[in-house]
């Protein structure tokens, strides 16, 4: 099984998380999942069964096919494939509740124009959560241009899964230095794809970071 890809794509007023992974030669599929707000918006599955006749099987060829599929999905997002609300009522409801409020969309637009100092979260070290462990979360909230800390920002840590609804693990606020530190208990290994989603919100805007939970 080959290491997959995880990319956050900001488009319009939403952040799409694109995750692509190899299911292994026993199930020669390449699966790409698209998340918005911790819920699966869409999925795409390719195959490399045609490559199994080659021996020895070259991992580089599979990796290239994964890369192409991952980039293709990201290109679809940026080209506006998911700009309109889906016809499926359930997906439409998810879209409504996952869209950021108008004031946040305006802040992000102004940030892109270079006129507004908005909130961003920073990690001092990579997040590597593992199933069945007590995991320490340490983030800093600051303004992206001035780099000033953002005290009193609301922080929510959720467990998101491809097989069930997201659950909130803990909430809190950043301290006077814009820092937030806590520990969360992660569940034992379970089917599907799981990740930690850390969201931070203040009058200066919102930001989020997610990390896949591994065995």
Short mmCIF file of C-alpha atoms in Angstrom, two decimals:
data_model
loop_
_atom_site.label_atom_id
_atom_site.label_comp_id
_atom_site.label_asym_id
_atom_site.label_seq_id
_atom_site.Cartn_x
_atom_site.Cartn_y
_atom_site.Cartn_z
CA UNK A 1 0.00 0.00 0.00
CA UNK A 2 1.37 3.39 -1.05
CA UNK A 3 1.33 6.56 1.05
CA UNK A 4 -1.59 8.74 0.04
CA UNK A 5 -2.25 12.44 -0.40
CA UNK A 6 -4.09 14.97 1.78
CA UNK A 7 -4.71 18.49 0.56
CA UNK A 8 -6.84 21.38 1.84
CA UNK A 9 -8.28 23.41 -1.05
CA UNK A 10 -9.76 26.83 -0.33
CA UNK A 11 -12.32 27.73 -2.98
CA UNK A 12 -14.92 30.45 -2.64
CA UNK A 13 -16.04 30.55 0.98
CA UNK A 14 -15.36 26.89 1.76
CA UNK A 15 -12.38 24.67 2.50
CA UNK A 16 -12.41 21.29 0.75
CA UNK A 17 -10.24 18.51 2.16
CA UNK A 18 -9.15 16.07 -0.57
CA UNK A 19 -7.85 12.70 0.52
CA UNK A 20 -6.53 10.07 -1.91
CA UNK A 21 -5.27 6.62 -0.93
CA UNK A 22 -4.30 3.28 -2.43
CA UNK A 23 -6.46 0.38 -1.22
CA UNK A 24 -3.69 -2.18 -1.88
CA UNK A 25 -3.06 -4.86 -4.52
CA UNK A 26 -5.70 -7.14 -2.95
CA UNK A 27 -8.24 -4.44 -3.81
CA UNK A 28 -6.53 -2.46 -6.60
CA UNK A 29 -8.51 0.73 -6.24
CA UNK A 30 -7.50 4.36 -5.78
CA UNK A 31 -10.06 6.19 -3.65
CA UNK A 32 -10.41 9.96 -3.39
CA UNK A 33 -12.75 11.44 -0.77
CA UNK A 34 -13.82 15.09 -0.68
CA UNK A 35 -14.71 16.49 2.75
CA UNK A 36 -16.35 19.78 3.68
CA UNK A 37 -16.75 20.61 7.37
CA UNK A 38 -15.86 17.07 8.41
CA UNK A 39 -18.54 15.43 6.23
CA UNK A 40 -18.00 13.58 2.94
CA UNK A 41 -19.27 15.69 0.04
CA UNK A 42 -18.28 13.34 -2.80
CA UNK A 43 -16.00 10.42 -3.65
CA UNK A 44 -14.21 9.09 -6.69
CA UNK A 45 -12.74 5.63 -7.24
CA UNK A 46 -10.26 4.68 -9.91
CA UNK A 47 -8.63 1.31 -10.52
CA UNK A 48 -5.25 -0.07 -11.49
CA UNK A 49 -6.30 -3.64 -12.18
CA UNK A 50 -4.74 -3.27 -15.62
CA UNK A 51 -1.33 -2.89 -13.97
CA UNK A 52 -1.48 -6.19 -12.07
CA UNK A 53 -0.43 -8.12 -15.17
CA UNK A 54 2.93 -6.38 -15.01
CA UNK A 55 5.58 -8.10 -12.92
CA UNK A 56 7.14 -6.88 -10.84
CA UNK A 57 4.48 -4.25 -10.18
CA UNK A 58 6.10 -0.80 -10.21
CA UNK A 59 4.95 1.34 -7.28
CA UNK A 60 6.00 4.44 -9.17
CA UNK A 61 3.35 3.75 -11.82
CA UNK A 62 0.63 3.44 -9.17
CA UNK A 63 1.91 6.58 -7.45
CA UNK A 64 1.69 8.49 -10.72
CA UNK A 65 -1.91 7.34 -11.23
CA UNK A 66 -2.77 8.41 -7.66
CA UNK A 67 -1.16 11.78 -8.30
CA UNK A 68 -3.15 12.28 -11.50
CA UNK A 69 -6.45 11.37 -9.81
CA UNK A 70 -5.75 13.62 -6.81
CA UNK A 71 -4.85 16.59 -9.01
CA UNK A 72 -7.87 15.97 -11.24
CA UNK A 73 -10.26 16.21 -8.28
CA UNK A 74 -8.56 19.39 -7.02
CA UNK A 75 -8.87 20.83 -10.53
CA UNK A 76 -12.61 20.03 -10.55
CA UNK A 77 -13.04 21.90 -7.24
CA UNK A 78 -11.16 24.95 -8.49
CA UNK A 79 -13.14 24.88 -11.73
CA UNK A 80 -16.38 25.17 -9.74
CA UNK A 81 -17.78 21.63 -9.92
CA UNK A 82 -19.09 21.93 -6.33
CA UNK A 83 -20.09 25.60 -6.43
CA UNK A 84 -23.80 24.80 -6.83
CA UNK A 85 -25.89 23.01 -4.23
CA UNK A 86 -26.33 19.29 -5.08
CA UNK A 87 -29.79 17.97 -5.94
CA UNK A 88 -29.56 15.39 -3.17
CA UNK A 89 -31.51 16.95 -0.21
CA UNK A 90 -29.08 15.50 2.33
CA UNK A 91 -26.05 16.92 0.54
CA UNK A 92 -27.87 20.20 0.07
CA UNK A 93 -28.50 20.41 3.82
CA UNK A 94 -24.83 19.67 4.51
CA UNK A 95 -23.82 22.38 2.07
CA UNK A 96 -26.00 24.98 3.79
CA UNK A 97 -24.72 24.20 7.25
CA UNK A 98 -21.09 23.90 6.18
CA UNK A 99 -20.93 27.19 4.27
CA UNK A 100 -19.13 29.95 6.13
CA UNK A 101 -21.18 33.05 7.06
CA UNK A 102 -21.16 36.05 4.77
CA UNK A 103 -18.96 38.14 7.06
CA UNK A 104 -16.27 35.42 7.00
CA UNK A 105 -16.45 35.20 3.21
CA UNK A 106 -15.95 38.98 3.03
CA UNK A 107 -12.98 38.77 5.41
CA UNK A 108 -11.36 36.09 3.26
CA UNK A 109 -11.90 38.13 0.11
CA UNK A 110 -10.34 41.21 1.71
CA UNK A 111 -7.45 39.11 2.97
CA UNK A 112 -6.73 37.97 -0.55
CA UNK A 113 -6.72 41.62 -1.59
CA UNK A 114 -4.18 42.34 1.16
CA UNK A 115 -6.39 44.77 3.11
CA UNK A 116 -7.41 42.73 6.17
CA UNK A 117 -5.46 41.00 8.93
CA UNK A 118 -7.34 37.74 9.58
CA UNK A 119 -6.92 34.86 11.99
CA UNK A 120 -4.73 31.87 11.22
CA UNK A 121 -3.72 28.84 13.30
CA UNK A 122 -0.10 27.79 13.59
CA UNK A 123 1.41 24.46 14.67
CA UNK A 124 4.82 24.43 16.34
CA UNK A 125 5.26 20.80 15.29
CA UNK A 126 3.42 18.39 12.95
CA UNK A 127 0.30 16.69 14.30
CA UNK A 128 0.67 12.90 14.27
CA UNK A 129 -2.36 11.51 16.15
CA UNK A 130 -2.59 7.74 16.63
CA UNK A 131 -5.52 5.49 17.53
CA UNK A 132 -5.86 4.55 21.19
CA UNK A 133 -3.53 7.24 22.51
CA UNK A 134 -3.83 10.37 24.63
CA UNK A 135 -2.88 13.05 22.12
CA UNK A 136 -1.64 16.52 23.01
CA UNK A 137 -2.91 19.38 20.89
CA UNK A 138 -0.90 22.61 20.88
CA UNK A 139 -1.86 25.45 18.56
CA UNK A 140 -1.34 29.21 18.33
CA UNK A 141 -3.86 31.68 16.94
CA UNK A 142 -2.43 34.82 15.38
CA UNK A 143 -3.15 37.44 12.75
CA UNK A 144 -1.73 36.46 9.39
CA UNK A 145 -0.19 39.83 8.47
CA UNK A 146 0.82 41.52 11.74
CA UNK A 147 1.56 38.16 13.46
CA UNK A 148 -0.09 39.49 16.64
CA UNK A 149 -1.58 36.78 18.92
CA UNK A 150 -5.35 36.37 19.09
CA UNK A 151 -6.46 35.81 22.72
CA UNK A 152 -9.91 34.52 23.59
CA UNK A 153 -10.47 32.73 20.28
CA UNK A 154 -12.91 29.80 20.49
CA UNK A 155 -11.31 26.43 19.76
CA UNK A 156 -13.24 23.24 18.98
CA UNK A 157 -11.66 19.83 18.46
CA UNK A 158 -13.77 17.24 16.66
CA UNK A 159 -13.30 13.64 15.59
CA UNK A 160 -14.40 13.24 11.98
CA UNK A 161 -15.00 9.92 10.27
CA UNK A 162 -15.96 8.69 6.82
CA UNK A 163 -18.43 6.24 8.38
CA UNK A 164 -20.27 8.25 11.03
CA UNK A 165 -21.10 11.75 12.14
CA UNK A 166 -18.43 13.98 13.60
CA UNK A 167 -18.20 14.16 17.40
CA UNK A 168 -16.85 16.99 19.55
CA UNK A 169 -13.94 15.93 21.78
CA UNK A 170 -13.34 19.21 23.61
CA UNK A 171 -13.69 22.99 23.39
CA UNK A 172 -11.79 25.91 24.88
CA UNK A 173 -10.25 29.32 24.26
CA UNK A 174 -6.80 30.64 23.48
CA UNK A 175 -4.93 32.33 26.33
CA UNK A 176 -3.49 35.84 26.48
CA UNK A 177 -0.65 34.75 24.17
CA UNK A 178 -3.03 33.23 21.65
CA UNK A 179 -2.05 29.70 22.66
CA UNK A 180 -4.26 26.69 23.33
CA UNK A 181 -3.02 23.36 24.73
CA UNK A 182 -5.02 20.32 25.72
CA UNK A 183 -5.05 16.52 25.52
CA UNK A 184 -7.72 14.41 23.86
CA UNK A 185 -8.36 10.68 24.16
CA UNK A 186 -8.41 9.04 20.74
CA UNK A 187 -10.53 5.92 20.14
CA UNK A 188 -9.11 2.49 19.32
CA UNK A 189 -8.56 1.68 15.67
CA UNK A 190 -11.81 1.60 13.72
CA UNK A 191 -12.94 1.09 10.11
CA UNK A 192 -13.09 4.01 7.74
CA UNK A 193 -11.00 7.16 7.65
CA UNK A 194 -10.70 9.22 10.84
CA UNK A 195 -9.11 12.58 11.48
CA UNK A 196 -8.85 15.32 14.07
CA UNK A 197 -10.41 18.60 13.01
CA UNK A 198 -9.31 21.67 14.98
CA UNK A 199 -11.38 24.78 14.32
CA UNK A 200 -10.63 28.26 15.67
CA UNK A 201 -12.99 31.24 15.50
CA UNK A 202 -12.84 34.87 16.59
CA UNK A 203 -13.93 38.32 15.45
CA UNK A 204 -10.96 38.20 13.05
CA UNK A 205 -12.25 35.18 11.16
CA UNK A 206 -12.00 31.40 11.22
CA UNK A 207 -9.36 28.79 10.44
CA UNK A 208 -9.11 25.03 10.71
CA UNK A 209 -6.46 22.32 10.69
CA UNK A 210 -7.00 18.60 10.29
CA UNK A 211 -4.75 15.57 10.66
CA UNK A 212 -5.41 11.94 9.80
CA UNK A 213 -5.38 9.49 12.70
CA UNK A 214 -3.08 6.54 12.03
CA UNK A 215 -2.61 3.12 13.59
#
